[in-house]
Structure formats: C-alpha cells, structure tokens
Short mmCIF file of C-alpha atoms and ligand atoms in Angstrom, two decimals:
data_model
loop_
_atom_site.label_atom_id
_atom_site.label_comp_id
_atom_site.label_asym_id
_atom_site.label_seq_id
_atom_site.Cartn_x
_atom_site.Cartn_y
_atom_site.Cartn_z
CA MET A 1 16.63 3.36 13.29
CA THR A 2 14.36 0.50 12.08
CA SER A 3 15.58 -3.02 12.32
CA SER A 4 16.09 -3.29 8.56
CA PRO A 5 17.30 -0.52 6.23
CA LEU A 6 15.05 -2.13 3.60
CA ALA A 7 12.09 -0.94 5.60
CA ALA A 8 12.20 2.38 3.68
CA ASP A 9 11.42 0.60 0.32
CA LEU A 10 8.07 -0.35 -1.06
CA TYR A 11 6.39 -3.40 0.25
CA ILE A 12 4.71 -5.25 -2.77
CA ALA A 13 3.82 -9.06 -3.09
CA GLY A 14 5.47 -9.81 0.19
CA ARG A 15 8.85 -8.38 -0.84
CA TRP A 16 10.79 -5.07 -0.38
CA SER A 17 11.34 -3.45 -3.72
CA GLN A 18 12.57 -0.31 -5.29
CA PRO A 19 10.12 1.96 -7.20
CA ALA A 20 9.96 1.77 -10.98
CA HIS A 21 11.18 5.38 -11.07
CA PRO A 22 14.08 5.40 -8.54
CA ARG A 23 12.92 8.30 -6.40
CA SER A 24 12.63 8.96 -2.69
CA PHE A 25 11.32 11.42 -0.24
CA PRO A 26 12.66 12.41 3.10
CA VAL A 27 11.04 11.69 6.52
CA SER A 28 12.30 13.94 9.40
CA ASP A 29 12.04 13.96 13.13
CA PRO A 30 9.66 16.89 13.82
CA ALA A 31 11.30 17.55 17.18
CA THR A 32 14.66 18.31 15.71
CA GLY A 33 14.25 18.63 11.92
CA GLU A 34 16.81 15.88 11.41
CA LEU A 35 16.49 13.38 8.64
CA VAL A 36 15.24 9.97 9.79
CA ALA A 37 15.04 8.17 6.49
CA HIS A 38 14.75 8.43 2.82
CA VAL A 39 11.56 6.53 1.74
CA ALA A 40 10.94 4.98 -1.67
CA ASP A 41 8.51 7.13 -3.55
CA GLY A 42 5.81 5.04 -5.20
CA ASP A 43 4.37 6.06 -8.53
CA LEU A 44 1.88 4.65 -11.00
CA PRO A 45 3.84 1.63 -12.15
CA ASP A 46 4.26 0.65 -8.50
CA ALA A 47 0.53 1.24 -7.83
CA ARG A 48 -0.15 -1.13 -10.79
CA ALA A 49 2.25 -3.79 -9.48
CA ALA A 50 0.74 -3.68 -6.03
CA ALA A 51 -2.79 -3.94 -7.47
CA ASP A 52 -1.61 -6.95 -9.53
CA ALA A 53 -0.20 -8.50 -6.43
CA ALA A 54 -3.32 -7.90 -4.32
CA ALA A 55 -5.55 -9.33 -7.09
CA ALA A 56 -3.36 -12.42 -7.51
CA ALA A 57 -3.33 -13.04 -3.76
CA LEU A 58 -7.17 -12.65 -3.39
CA PRO A 59 -8.48 -16.02 -4.43
CA ALA A 60 -6.22 -18.08 -2.11
CA TRP A 61 -6.55 -15.67 0.86
CA SER A 62 -10.34 -15.41 0.64
CA ALA A 63 -10.52 -19.22 0.49
CA THR A 64 -8.16 -19.66 3.45
CA PRO A 65 -10.17 -21.09 6.30
CA PRO A 66 -11.20 -18.37 8.75
CA ARG A 67 -9.50 -20.30 11.57
CA THR A 68 -6.20 -20.07 9.71
CA ARG A 69 -6.71 -16.43 9.00
CA ALA A 70 -7.41 -15.86 12.67
CA GLU A 71 -4.28 -17.55 13.72
CA VAL A 72 -2.18 -15.38 11.40
CA LEU A 73 -3.75 -12.26 12.86
CA ARG A 74 -3.29 -13.51 16.41
CA LYS A 75 0.47 -14.00 15.65
CA VAL A 76 0.53 -10.49 14.38
CA HIS A 77 -0.80 -9.19 17.69
CA ALA A 78 1.78 -11.25 19.60
CA LEU A 79 4.73 -9.96 17.49
CA MET A 80 3.55 -6.38 17.85
CA ILE A 81 3.52 -6.66 21.55
CA GLU A 82 6.87 -8.39 21.56
CA ARG A 83 8.35 -5.53 19.46
CA LEU A 84 6.36 -2.73 21.25
CA GLU A 85 9.40 -0.77 22.07
CA PRO A 86 11.05 -0.46 18.57
CA LEU A 87 7.59 0.17 16.97
CA ALA A 88 6.90 2.87 19.58
CA ARG A 89 10.27 4.49 18.95
CA ILE A 90 9.53 4.74 15.23
CA ILE A 91 6.11 6.37 15.83
CA THR A 92 7.85 8.99 18.08
CA LEU A 93 10.67 9.62 15.62
CA GLU A 94 8.45 10.44 12.76
CA ASN A 95 5.52 11.79 14.35
CA GLY A 96 6.88 13.68 17.47
CA LYS A 97 4.51 12.28 20.16
CA PRO A 98 5.98 11.17 23.53
CA LEU A 99 6.99 7.55 23.98
CA THR A 100 4.08 6.90 26.40
CA ASP A 101 1.57 7.88 23.76
CA SER A 102 3.44 5.81 21.09
CA ARG A 103 3.39 2.70 23.29
CA ALA A 104 -0.34 3.18 23.87
CA GLU A 105 -0.79 3.48 20.21
CA VAL A 106 1.08 0.26 19.42
CA ARG A 107 -0.99 -1.62 22.14
CA TYR A 108 -4.19 -0.18 20.63
CA ALA A 109 -3.08 -1.12 17.14
CA ALA A 110 -2.17 -4.67 18.06
CA GLU A 111 -5.47 -5.08 19.76
CA PHE A 112 -7.23 -4.79 16.41
CA PHE A 113 -5.36 -7.78 15.22
CA ARG A 114 -6.39 -9.76 18.35
CA TRP A 115 -9.97 -8.60 18.17
CA TYR A 116 -10.33 -9.49 14.47
CA SER A 117 -8.51 -12.69 14.98
CA GLU A 118 -11.58 -13.62 17.10
CA GLU A 119 -14.09 -12.02 14.72
CA ALA A 120 -12.66 -13.82 11.65
CA CYS A 121 -14.39 -16.96 12.79
CA ARG A 122 -17.76 -15.25 13.62
CA ASN A 123 -18.86 -14.44 10.03
CA LEU A 124 -22.52 -15.42 10.78
CA GLY A 125 -25.29 -15.47 8.18
CA SER A 126 -28.86 -16.63 8.39
CA VAL A 127 -31.54 -18.84 6.95
CA SER A 128 -35.15 -17.96 7.15
CA HIS A 129 -38.55 -19.07 5.73
CA ALA A 130 -39.74 -16.70 2.95
CA PRO A 131 -42.93 -15.20 4.45
CA GLY A 132 -45.01 -16.44 1.59
CA GLY A 133 -43.65 -20.06 2.04
CA GLY A 134 -42.16 -22.21 -0.54
CA TYR A 135 -38.41 -21.36 -0.23
CA ARG A 136 -35.74 -20.35 2.14
CA ILE A 137 -33.84 -16.99 2.40
CA LEU A 138 -30.14 -17.83 2.80
CA VAL A 139 -27.93 -14.82 3.84
CA GLN A 140 -24.14 -14.99 3.86
CA HIS A 141 -21.25 -12.45 3.88
CA GLN A 142 -18.47 -12.68 1.36
CA PRO A 143 -15.24 -10.70 1.21
CA ILE A 144 -15.57 -7.66 -0.94
CA GLY A 145 -12.22 -8.16 -2.71
CA VAL A 146 -9.25 -5.90 -3.20
CA VAL A 147 -9.42 -2.78 -0.96
CA VAL A 148 -7.59 0.55 -0.83
CA LEU A 149 -6.61 1.92 2.64
CA VAL A 150 -5.49 5.56 2.92
CA THR A 151 -4.25 6.51 6.39
CA PRO A 152 -3.19 9.77 8.27
CA TRP A 153 -0.09 10.82 10.13
CA ASN A 154 -1.55 11.28 13.57
CA PHE A 155 -1.76 7.64 14.59
CA PRO A 156 0.56 6.15 11.86
CA CYS A 157 0.51 2.63 13.26
CA ALA A 158 -3.10 2.32 14.63
CA MET A 159 -5.05 3.86 11.79
CA GLY A 160 -3.51 1.27 9.36
CA ALA A 161 -3.99 -1.54 11.79
CA ARG A 162 -7.73 -0.62 12.37
CA LYS A 163 -8.23 -1.16 8.59
CA ILE A 164 -5.82 -3.95 7.80
CA ALA A 165 -6.83 -6.34 10.56
CA PRO A 166 -10.70 -6.39 9.63
CA ALA A 167 -9.94 -6.43 5.86
CA LEU A 168 -7.64 -9.58 6.33
CA ALA A 169 -10.16 -11.19 8.83
CA ALA A 170 -12.82 -10.75 6.19
CA GLY A 171 -10.62 -12.36 3.52
CA CYS A 172 -9.83 -9.18 1.48
CA THR A 173 -6.49 -8.19 0.21
CA VAL A 174 -5.15 -4.75 0.60
CA LEU A 175 -3.43 -1.67 -0.90
CA VAL A 176 -2.09 0.70 1.76
CA LYS A 177 -1.13 4.30 1.19
CA PRO A 178 0.42 5.76 4.44
CA ALA A 179 0.71 9.46 5.19
CA SER A 180 3.88 10.91 3.59
CA LEU A 181 4.94 12.61 6.90
CA THR A 182 4.87 9.17 8.71
CA PRO A 183 5.11 6.10 6.48
CA LEU A 184 7.82 4.31 8.48
CA SER A 185 5.30 2.99 11.09
CA MET A 186 3.33 1.16 8.41
CA LEU A 187 6.44 -0.10 6.75
CA ALA A 188 7.68 -1.43 10.11
CA LEU A 189 4.53 -3.56 10.27
CA ALA A 190 5.44 -5.28 7.07
CA ASP A 191 8.00 -7.58 8.42
CA ILE A 192 5.71 -8.56 11.26
CA LEU A 193 2.91 -9.40 8.78
CA THR A 194 5.33 -11.66 6.76
CA GLU A 195 6.72 -13.35 9.80
CA ALA A 196 3.13 -13.97 11.14
CA GLY A 197 2.20 -15.71 7.82
CA VAL A 198 0.31 -13.10 5.87
CA PRO A 199 0.93 -14.46 2.33
CA GLY A 200 2.72 -12.18 -0.22
CA GLY A 201 0.38 -9.83 -1.98
CA ALA A 202 -2.28 -9.87 0.72
CA VAL A 203 -0.90 -6.61 2.15
CA ASN A 204 0.98 -4.16 -0.09
CA ILE A 205 2.29 -0.86 1.23
CA VAL A 206 3.13 2.00 -1.18
CA PRO A 207 4.22 5.24 0.25
CA SER A 208 4.12 8.13 -2.22
CA SER A 209 4.70 11.88 -2.38
CA ARG A 210 2.07 12.01 -5.14
CA SER A 211 -0.77 10.61 -3.15
CA GLY A 212 -3.55 12.14 -5.38
CA PRO A 213 -2.74 10.36 -8.71
CA LEU A 214 -1.60 7.16 -7.05
CA VAL A 215 -4.78 6.64 -4.98
CA ASP A 216 -6.82 7.86 -8.00
CA HIS A 217 -5.16 5.21 -10.17
CA TRP A 218 -6.26 2.46 -7.68
CA LEU A 219 -9.85 3.85 -7.46
CA HIS A 220 -10.05 3.39 -11.21
CA ASP A 221 -8.72 -0.16 -11.22
CA PRO A 222 -11.72 -2.43 -11.92
CA ARG A 223 -10.37 -5.10 -9.40
CA VAL A 224 -10.77 -2.58 -6.56
CA ARG A 225 -14.06 -2.60 -4.71
CA LEU A 226 -13.68 -0.42 -1.59
CA VAL A 227 -11.69 2.60 -0.46
CA SER A 228 -11.40 3.13 3.32
CA PHE A 229 -10.05 6.50 4.33
CA THR A 230 -8.99 8.10 7.48
CA GLY A 231 -8.02 11.80 7.32
CA SER A 232 -9.49 15.21 6.62
CA THR A 233 -13.16 15.85 5.55
CA GLU A 234 -11.60 17.92 2.66
CA VAL A 235 -9.68 14.91 1.20
CA GLY A 236 -12.55 12.60 2.08
CA ARG A 237 -14.82 14.57 -0.22
CA VAL A 238 -12.19 14.23 -3.15
CA LEU A 239 -12.04 10.51 -2.64
CA LEU A 240 -15.88 10.18 -2.42
CA LYS A 241 -16.12 11.88 -5.85
CA SER A 242 -13.48 9.67 -7.29
CA ALA A 243 -14.96 6.54 -5.90
CA ALA A 244 -18.20 7.38 -7.47
CA ASP A 245 -16.79 6.46 -11.02
CA GLN A 246 -16.58 2.78 -10.03
CA VAL A 247 -19.34 2.91 -7.43
CA LEU A 248 -16.90 1.79 -4.67
CA LYS A 249 -17.90 1.25 -1.02
CA THR A 250 -16.50 4.08 0.89
CA PRO A 251 -16.03 3.86 4.72
CA MET A 252 -14.70 7.31 5.69
CA GLU A 253 -13.34 8.42 9.10
CA LEU A 254 -12.99 12.22 8.78
CA GLY A 255 -12.42 15.26 10.81
CA GLY A 256 -13.91 16.12 14.22
CA ASN A 257 -14.70 19.02 16.47
CA ALA A 258 -15.44 17.27 19.74
CA PRO A 259 -17.26 19.19 22.48
CA PHE A 260 -16.38 18.49 26.18
CA LEU A 261 -19.40 19.31 28.37
CA VAL A 262 -19.05 19.77 32.09
CA LEU A 263 -22.46 20.07 33.86
CA ASP A 264 -22.79 22.02 37.08
CA ASP A 265 -23.22 18.75 39.09
CA ALA A 266 -20.00 17.02 37.68
CA ASP A 267 -17.30 15.74 39.89
CA VAL A 268 -14.65 18.32 39.21
CA ASP A 269 -11.59 15.98 39.80
CA ALA A 270 -13.08 13.35 37.47
CA ALA A 271 -13.88 16.00 34.86
CA VAL A 272 -10.30 17.46 34.94
CA GLU A 273 -8.76 13.89 34.72
CA GLY A 274 -11.03 13.17 31.63
CA ALA A 275 -10.16 16.60 30.14
CA MET A 276 -6.57 15.90 30.39
CA VAL A 277 -6.86 12.68 28.47
CA ALA A 278 -9.42 13.97 25.97
CA LYS A 279 -7.32 17.08 25.23
CA MET A 280 -3.77 16.01 25.73
CA ARG A 281 -3.54 12.35 24.33
CA ASN A 282 -1.40 12.78 21.29
CA MET A 283 -0.98 16.53 22.22
CA GLY A 284 -4.50 17.11 20.76
CA GLU A 285 -3.53 15.71 17.35
CA ALA A 286 -6.46 13.37 17.39
CA CYS A 287 -9.79 13.45 15.54
CA THR A 288 -11.44 12.63 18.88
CA ALA A 289 -9.56 15.30 20.78
CA ALA A 290 -11.67 17.65 22.97
CA ASN A 291 -11.79 20.73 20.71
CA ARG A 292 -14.02 23.03 22.75
CA PHE A 293 -14.99 23.05 26.44
CA TYR A 294 -18.58 24.09 27.46
CA VAL A 295 -18.64 24.37 31.25
CA GLY A 296 -21.58 25.13 33.56
CA ALA A 297 -21.46 28.59 35.15
CA GLY A 298 -21.73 26.95 38.57
CA ILE A 299 -18.56 24.86 38.16
CA TYR A 300 -16.57 27.00 35.69
CA ASP A 301 -14.19 28.55 38.23
CA ALA A 302 -13.40 25.34 39.98
CA PHE A 303 -12.98 23.38 36.88
CA VAL A 304 -10.81 25.93 35.04
CA ARG A 305 -8.49 26.43 38.14
CA ALA A 306 -7.81 22.64 38.55
CA PHE A 307 -7.43 22.07 34.80
CA VAL A 308 -4.94 25.09 34.25
CA GLU A 309 -2.89 23.74 37.09
CA ARG A 310 -2.62 20.28 35.49
CA MET A 311 -1.93 21.73 32.03
CA ARG A 312 0.77 24.07 33.45
CA ALA A 313 2.56 21.17 35.17
CA LEU A 314 3.06 19.10 31.94
CA THR A 315 6.71 18.51 30.82
CA ILE A 316 7.58 19.55 27.19
CA GLY A 317 10.42 17.78 25.45
CA HIS A 318 11.59 15.51 22.74
CA GLY A 319 9.20 12.54 22.53
CA LEU A 320 12.12 9.99 23.00
CA ASP A 321 12.89 11.57 26.44
CA GLU A 322 11.08 9.49 28.94
CA ALA A 323 10.20 12.52 31.14
CA SER A 324 8.46 14.24 28.16
CA GLN A 325 4.75 14.43 28.27
CA VAL A 326 4.17 16.91 25.41
CA GLY A 327 6.17 16.29 22.29
CA SER A 328 6.58 18.21 19.07
CA LEU A 329 3.65 18.67 16.77
CA VAL A 330 3.98 17.08 13.47
CA ASP A 331 5.03 19.91 11.24
CA ALA A 332 5.36 23.80 11.01
CA ALA A 333 1.91 24.16 9.24
CA THR A 334 0.20 22.25 12.12
CA ARG A 335 1.96 24.26 14.76
CA ASP A 336 1.26 27.62 12.91
CA LYS A 337 -2.40 26.77 12.49
CA VAL A 338 -2.62 26.18 16.21
CA ASP A 339 -1.05 29.52 17.00
CA GLU A 340 -3.32 31.24 14.44
CA LEU A 341 -6.36 29.93 16.15
CA VAL A 342 -5.17 31.15 19.42
CA ARG A 343 -4.36 34.60 18.09
CA ASP A 344 -7.85 34.79 16.65
CA ALA A 345 -9.53 33.89 19.86
CA VAL A 346 -7.45 36.39 21.85
CA ALA A 347 -8.22 39.12 19.31
CA ARG A 348 -11.94 38.53 19.89
CA GLY A 349 -11.62 38.74 23.66
CA ALA A 350 -10.51 35.37 25.05
CA CYS A 351 -7.97 35.40 27.87
CA ILE A 352 -4.83 33.21 27.98
CA LEU A 353 -4.83 31.18 31.25
CA CYS A 354 -1.64 29.30 30.38
CA GLY A 355 0.70 28.81 27.46
CA GLY A 356 -0.34 30.55 24.30
CA GLU A 357 3.07 31.41 22.76
CA LYS A 358 4.95 29.41 20.02
CA ILE A 359 8.11 27.77 21.41
CA PRO A 360 11.20 28.59 19.35
CA GLY A 361 12.65 25.76 17.29
CA PRO A 362 14.20 23.45 16.51
CA GLY A 363 11.06 21.42 16.39
CA TYR A 364 7.40 22.43 16.30
CA PHE A 365 6.54 22.65 19.97
CA TYR A 366 3.52 24.45 21.36
CA PRO A 367 2.91 24.61 25.07
CA PRO A 368 -0.33 23.23 26.71
CA THR A 369 -2.66 26.19 26.40
CA VAL A 370 -5.96 27.09 28.10
CA LEU A 371 -8.12 29.89 26.86
CA GLY A 372 -10.79 31.31 29.10
CA GLU A 373 -14.10 33.12 28.46
CA VAL A 374 -13.82 32.24 24.71
CA PRO A 375 -16.33 34.14 22.45
CA VAL A 376 -18.57 31.66 20.74
CA ASP A 377 -17.66 33.10 17.25
CA SER A 378 -13.98 32.24 17.61
CA ARG A 379 -12.47 30.13 15.02
CA VAL A 380 -10.86 27.92 17.59
CA LEU A 381 -14.36 26.59 18.43
CA ARG A 382 -15.31 25.97 14.91
CA GLU A 383 -12.21 24.40 13.34
CA GLU A 384 -10.19 21.39 14.22
CA ILE A 385 -7.27 22.58 16.49
CA PHE A 386 -5.17 19.51 16.26
CA GLY A 387 -2.88 20.84 19.07
CA PRO A 388 -2.72 21.19 22.84
CA VAL A 389 -5.18 24.15 23.14
CA ALA A 390 -8.32 24.06 25.26
CA PRO A 391 -10.78 26.90 24.65
CA ILE A 392 -13.35 27.21 27.43
CA VAL A 393 -16.77 28.73 27.24
CA ARG A 394 -18.92 29.51 30.26
CA VAL A 395 -22.43 28.35 29.61
CA ALA A 396 -25.70 29.16 31.46
CA SER A 397 -27.88 26.17 30.84
CA GLU A 398 -27.77 22.53 29.68
CA ASP A 399 -30.07 23.30 26.74
CA GLU A 400 -27.67 25.88 25.51
CA MET A 401 -24.69 23.56 26.00
CA VAL A 402 -26.36 20.92 23.81
CA ALA A 403 -27.24 23.47 21.20
CA LEU A 404 -23.60 24.75 21.15
CA ALA A 405 -22.25 21.25 21.00
CA ASN A 406 -24.47 20.36 18.05
CA GLY A 407 -23.76 23.58 16.20
CA THR A 408 -21.07 22.03 13.91
CA GLU A 409 -20.91 20.24 10.56
CA TYR A 410 -18.93 17.56 12.37
CA GLY A 411 -20.25 14.69 14.46
CA LEU A 412 -17.51 12.33 15.59
CA ALA A 413 -17.08 12.30 19.42
CA ALA A 414 -18.47 14.24 22.36
CA TYR A 415 -17.63 14.04 26.04
CA LEU A 416 -20.04 14.73 28.86
CA TYR A 417 -19.44 14.83 32.69
CA THR A 418 -22.35 14.67 35.17
CA ARG A 419 -22.96 12.88 38.39
CA ASP A 420 -26.54 12.19 37.36
CA LEU A 421 -26.32 9.23 35.01
CA ALA A 422 -29.95 9.30 33.89
CA LYS A 423 -29.60 12.90 32.82
CA GLY A 424 -26.28 12.10 31.10
CA LEU A 425 -27.94 9.23 29.08
CA LYS A 426 -30.75 11.48 28.05
CA LEU A 427 -28.35 14.33 26.94
CA ALA A 428 -26.17 11.71 25.17
CA GLU A 429 -29.18 10.83 23.00
CA ARG A 430 -29.56 14.51 22.08
CA LEU A 431 -25.89 14.89 21.05
CA GLU A 432 -25.43 14.54 17.30
CA PHE A 433 -22.25 12.56 17.47
CA GLY A 434 -21.34 8.97 16.49
CA MET A 435 -19.66 8.47 19.93
CA VAL A 436 -20.33 10.00 23.32
CA ALA A 437 -17.96 9.41 26.29
CA LEU A 438 -20.08 9.74 29.50
CA ASN A 439 -17.72 10.52 32.45
CA ARG A 440 -14.86 9.22 30.48
CA GLY A 441 -11.98 10.92 28.55
CA LEU A 442 -11.45 8.11 25.94
CA VAL A 443 -13.81 6.43 23.62
CA SER A 444 -11.59 4.43 21.29
CA ASP A 445 -11.73 0.62 21.80
CA PRO A 446 -11.29 -2.07 19.07
CA ALA A 447 -14.38 -3.80 20.41
CA ALA A 448 -16.57 -0.73 19.95
CA PRO A 449 -17.91 0.87 16.71
CA PHE A 450 -15.79 3.93 16.03
CA GLY A 451 -17.09 6.47 13.60
CA GLY A 452 -18.89 9.72 13.05
CA VAL A 453 -22.12 11.21 11.78
CA LYS A 454 -22.70 14.30 9.55
CA GLN A 455 -19.41 15.36 7.91
CA SER A 456 -17.23 13.23 10.11
CA GLY A 457 -17.72 10.19 8.09
CA LEU A 458 -19.44 7.07 6.82
CA GLY A 459 -19.41 3.63 8.38
CA ARG A 460 -17.66 2.27 11.38
CA GLU A 461 -14.32 0.79 12.32
CA GLY A 462 -13.73 -1.73 15.13
CA SER A 463 -16.38 -4.07 16.68
CA ARG A 464 -18.35 -6.49 14.52
CA GLU A 465 -19.39 -3.61 12.20
CA GLY A 466 -15.84 -3.00 11.22
CA MET A 467 -15.55 -6.40 9.55
CA GLN A 468 -18.90 -6.06 7.91
CA GLU A 469 -17.53 -2.97 5.99
CA TYR A 470 -15.20 -5.37 4.15
CA MET A 471 -17.99 -7.75 3.15
CA GLU A 472 -20.76 -8.04 0.70
CA THR A 473 -24.03 -9.51 1.66
CA LYS A 474 -25.11 -12.40 -0.61
CA TYR A 475 -28.70 -13.66 -0.58
CA VAL A 476 -29.53 -17.00 -2.03
CA ALA A 477 -33.25 -17.90 -2.65
CA VAL A 478 -33.30 -21.65 -2.15
CA GLU A 479 -35.86 -24.29 -2.86
CA TRP A 480 -35.23 -27.51 -0.98
P1 NAP B 1 -5.16 14.30 5.10
O1 NAP B 1 -4.36 15.51 4.71
O2 NAP B 1 -6.56 14.22 4.71
O3 NAP B 1 -4.36 13.01 4.63
C1 NAP B 1 -4.72 11.77 4.97
C2 NAP B 1 -4.21 10.81 3.84
O4 NAP B 1 -4.71 11.08 2.66
C3 NAP B 1 -2.66 10.83 3.74
O5 NAP B 1 -2.21 9.55 3.54
C4 NAP B 1 -2.44 11.64 2.57
O6 NAP B 1 -1.29 11.46 1.79
C5 NAP B 1 -3.70 11.23 1.70
N1 NAP B 1 -4.12 12.22 0.71
C6 NAP B 1 -3.88 13.54 0.73
N2 NAP B 1 -4.48 14.10 -0.40
C7 NAP B 1 -5.01 13.00 -1.15
C8 NAP B 1 -5.63 12.96 -2.46
N3 NAP B 1 -5.91 14.02 -3.13
N4 NAP B 1 -5.91 11.71 -2.76
C9 NAP B 1 -5.66 10.61 -2.19
N5 NAP B 1 -5.12 10.62 -0.95
C10 NAP B 1 -4.77 11.81 -0.50
O7 NAP B 1 -5.26 14.15 6.67
P2 NAP B 1 -4.05 14.26 7.70
O8 NAP B 1 -3.61 15.66 7.80
O9 NAP B 1 -3.00 13.20 7.33
O10 NAP B 1 -4.77 13.75 9.09
C11 NAP B 1 -5.45 14.63 9.86
C12 NAP B 1 -6.95 14.54 9.65
O11 NAP B 1 -7.37 13.19 9.77
C13 NAP B 1 -7.78 15.29 10.67
O12 NAP B 1 -8.80 16.05 9.98
C14 NAP B 1 -8.30 14.27 11.50
O13 NAP B 1 -9.51 14.60 12.22
C15 NAP B 1 -8.52 13.11 10.63
N6 NAP B 1 -8.60 11.91 11.29
C16 NAP B 1 -9.73 11.26 11.40
C17 NAP B 1 -9.87 10.09 12.16
C18 NAP B 1 -11.19 9.41 12.40
O14 NAP B 1 -11.19 8.25 12.75
N7 NAP B 1 -12.26 10.01 12.07
C19 NAP B 1 -8.69 9.52 12.77
C20 NAP B 1 -7.51 10.16 12.59
C21 NAP B 1 -7.44 11.36 11.89
P3 NAP B 1 -0.05 12.56 1.96
O15 NAP B 1 0.40 12.39 3.40
O16 NAP B 1 0.96 12.00 0.97
O17 NAP B 1 -0.61 13.82 1.61
#
C-alpha cells in the first residue's frame, strides 16, 4: 500500500530501523477490518535511540541558516502536493475518512510546511533603550531544543505537520509519537522529509503500542524541553503532570465541544451549508466539529428541514470509493460511543429526524444523524460526540444561546450565523472559545492561531504564534 514496505519500521536518525525488541502491532482498515500493515512497535531502547539522534542533530540544525531551513520546508510542501494521492490513500486506509477529506487533509498539512518556510526567516527580535537610560534591552528568540510531539488519529497527517513544520522552522529537532490506530500517515512523511533535505535525526518517528511509558521516558530525558500534544483532555492532563517534573513547556490542543449558533436573522441556506462542513468534515471526528446546535425559535423549522434534507442525501461507503461522502468511523469504541449518546438523548425525549441506527459491519459506519428538540441535560450536548450526529436545541433568546454555548468546560471553537455582522462580532466577544467562525463552517488555517481556552488547551498552533511555541525568549542587557 505505501511506496516502500520499510515504511512500517521506526524512523530514527534519518534511517528505517527495526525496534530493539522485535515486535509489531497491526494497523487495520476500519471500513473492512482487513489488515493494512504490521508496524514496528517502539519501546524504551528505541525511545532512547531516537532522543540520542535528536540531541545529536540539534546543534547543526539550530545553526543552519533560516533561509536554508526555509528551503527544505518549502521542498517538503512541494513533495507533499506532488504525492497528494498516495498520501491521501494512506490516510483513508488507516482512518476510514473519504478520499475527499483525506486530500483536503494532505493539502492542509502541506500548507503548514509552506507557511513555516515563510516564517522561518521572520524570527524577529527587538532592541530598545532601558527606560532609566544607560543600556539597551536586546530581545531575541532561540530554538527551545529537542521537542516531543504526540499526535491523534483523527488527522493523522495534519496534526503531525502542524507541529513538525514550526518546530523545524524554529531550529528544533523532534521526537514524534503518532497514534497507534493511524501511524502510517506520519511514517509516509518520513521519506519526503529525507528527500527534501531534513538531516538525519532532526525528525524521528517512533510508533508504539505502549505510548504511556514511551512518552514518559522522553518527558524525563533532560535533553527534552517541550512536549506538544494533540488529543483528549484526559491524556493531556496526564502529560501536564508528567511534564511538571522537568518543568517542560506544554502546548496542548485538547478536546472540544463546539456550539453552532443560528440566530433568527441568519441566512438559512448559508447556515445549512456551514453546518454541513462544521458537522460532517471528517464525519464529525474533529475537535472543532459542531457538537451541538442552538437554533433560534424563529428559524428552527426552516433550518432543521433544509439541514435534514442535506444530511439524508449523503452517500455512505468505503472511503476509497470516490462516490463516498461518509466513511467508516475509526473503530468500534468510537462508533459505539456515538450510538450510546444518541440512545441517551432519545431516552430523554429527543426525536430522531434522520439516521440514528448503527449500520451492521464489516466496518464501523454510522449514518448521518439529526436529533431534534434535544433536552439540554442530554449527554450528547455535554460530551464530545466524534461522529456524524447533530443534536439540535430550540432556543428562545440570544442571551440564552450564549449562556448555553458557554456552559461547558471546553473552549475550542464556536460557530455563529447571523446577517447582522455588528451583532455577530459583539456575540463573538462573549463566546468563551479560542476560535469563533462567524458565518463560516471552517476555522482551520495555517496562517491563523489555532487553539482553545479553558480545558481545550494551552498555546496556539499555526500563524506566527505557532513558531513562538518552539522558541525561548533571550534578553541581553547591553552596554555599548
Ligand atoms: P488520545 O487518546 O488522547 O491520544 C492522542 C495521542 O496520545 C495518541 O498518540 C496516543 O497514543 C497518545 N497517548 C494516549 N495515552 C497516552 C499516555 N498515557 N501518555 C502519552 N501518550 C498517550 O486522543 P485520540 O483519541 O487519538 O484523539 C481524539 C481526541 O483528540 C479528541 O478529544 C479530540 O478533540 C482531540 N483533538 C484535539 C485537537 C485540537 O487541535 N484541539 C485536534 C485533533 C484532535 P495511542 O494511540 O498509542 O494510544
């Protein structure tokens, strides 16, 4: 399936290698249950070897001129676009999402390398007069050092790219632990990195079925200075505690529970279009996925009618089938949790407007589902669904909508539809979320600061801020 059978080994010091303990774990196609690959299972000796390689590569890579680093990153972007099709197929095979989503993911992932190829040369500092006179305050930013990157299965290529590109642009060297359900997409990037000129050891990729001990080993290696994590809030808390031992920097992109607000004056067609993207991109397996819909009483019936029609019309099938718009969810646990949340809402009085029943296997398919008149105490409104289910609540006032939207421990993304831009901007300020999409169904952009407030995370990825995460500020007091 990949261009090279070696792609299922560990990638350490710029070479493919077997783990010290010769073990592997299976990766399967969630749509069929068929085995896709045996992947080398990294363990502590491999973690040590990778950390040695990253530490050895650090002095030369951090001293490489920014322009040279930029050109390497630019080449990675070009190669990813050139190989978009095979990369997209790997994503679909291990994750289950339709090819259209996988292609979009590869483009999005590649764009991080292009954006950070531009940012690599914009590492600006400052010089100022000390207010009391007598000396100058010189501020510069230096690479933080060796960094650990832990990524999830839902965007197996892009979540790695979003971390690797700024880390390399800043001059850091990296240790990557991809999700065990989907390690092949990251491994597929390794050959591209080598070909583009990333030196051996600057990027090391170690899949492992024992993620806890492996990552913990890295977090206690004194050469490591940062752990950047994308995944669940639950695992994020574990890593934050572990990172405290060495006082590591800890950018965290964690779970979400995005509200989708449709005000009475919204353009129904635009709101439905946005809802389709915000809900159905990646079949809802996105931290930014619209998780709960709060719709004004005056527009509720028109919105729900048009939305249900669009959801019903989607084609379900194997992600590799070009006609498929809804692929398999990633595993049985994810599919069963989605169904459990639907059952809970129905038991409390919600009505199923479409979908709502598990599709028999093989594969972990769940149909696009809309739930109407969902009671506000339903689990589906409080927990991350991570599936193609849209629970809708009828809301009487905008103040109530904002209160419901903010009533969560999460604060990643929110969506808001209104024809009144001034009102929309005012409401956006009241929404306690790191990102607000106003009359749009998509927020992600490599040039924009992506991240959450409250228990959705710390720090930002993308934009100039994303590279700053990988740098330390150095102040020099100068007499001249
Ligand atoms: P997860 O279970 O938290 O796993 C994420 C990564 O952490 C995987 O590589 C996993 O490895 C590893 N891991 C698990 N337990 C660990 C431990 N004790 N120590 C160190 N590493 C550990 O999350 P997921 O199920 O893959 O992804 C879904 C979650 O990610 C959702 O909550 C979603 O909202 C969140 N997410 C957030 C963003 C964002 O930008 N905010 C983006 C995408 C996803 P194994 O696979 O080997 O267990």
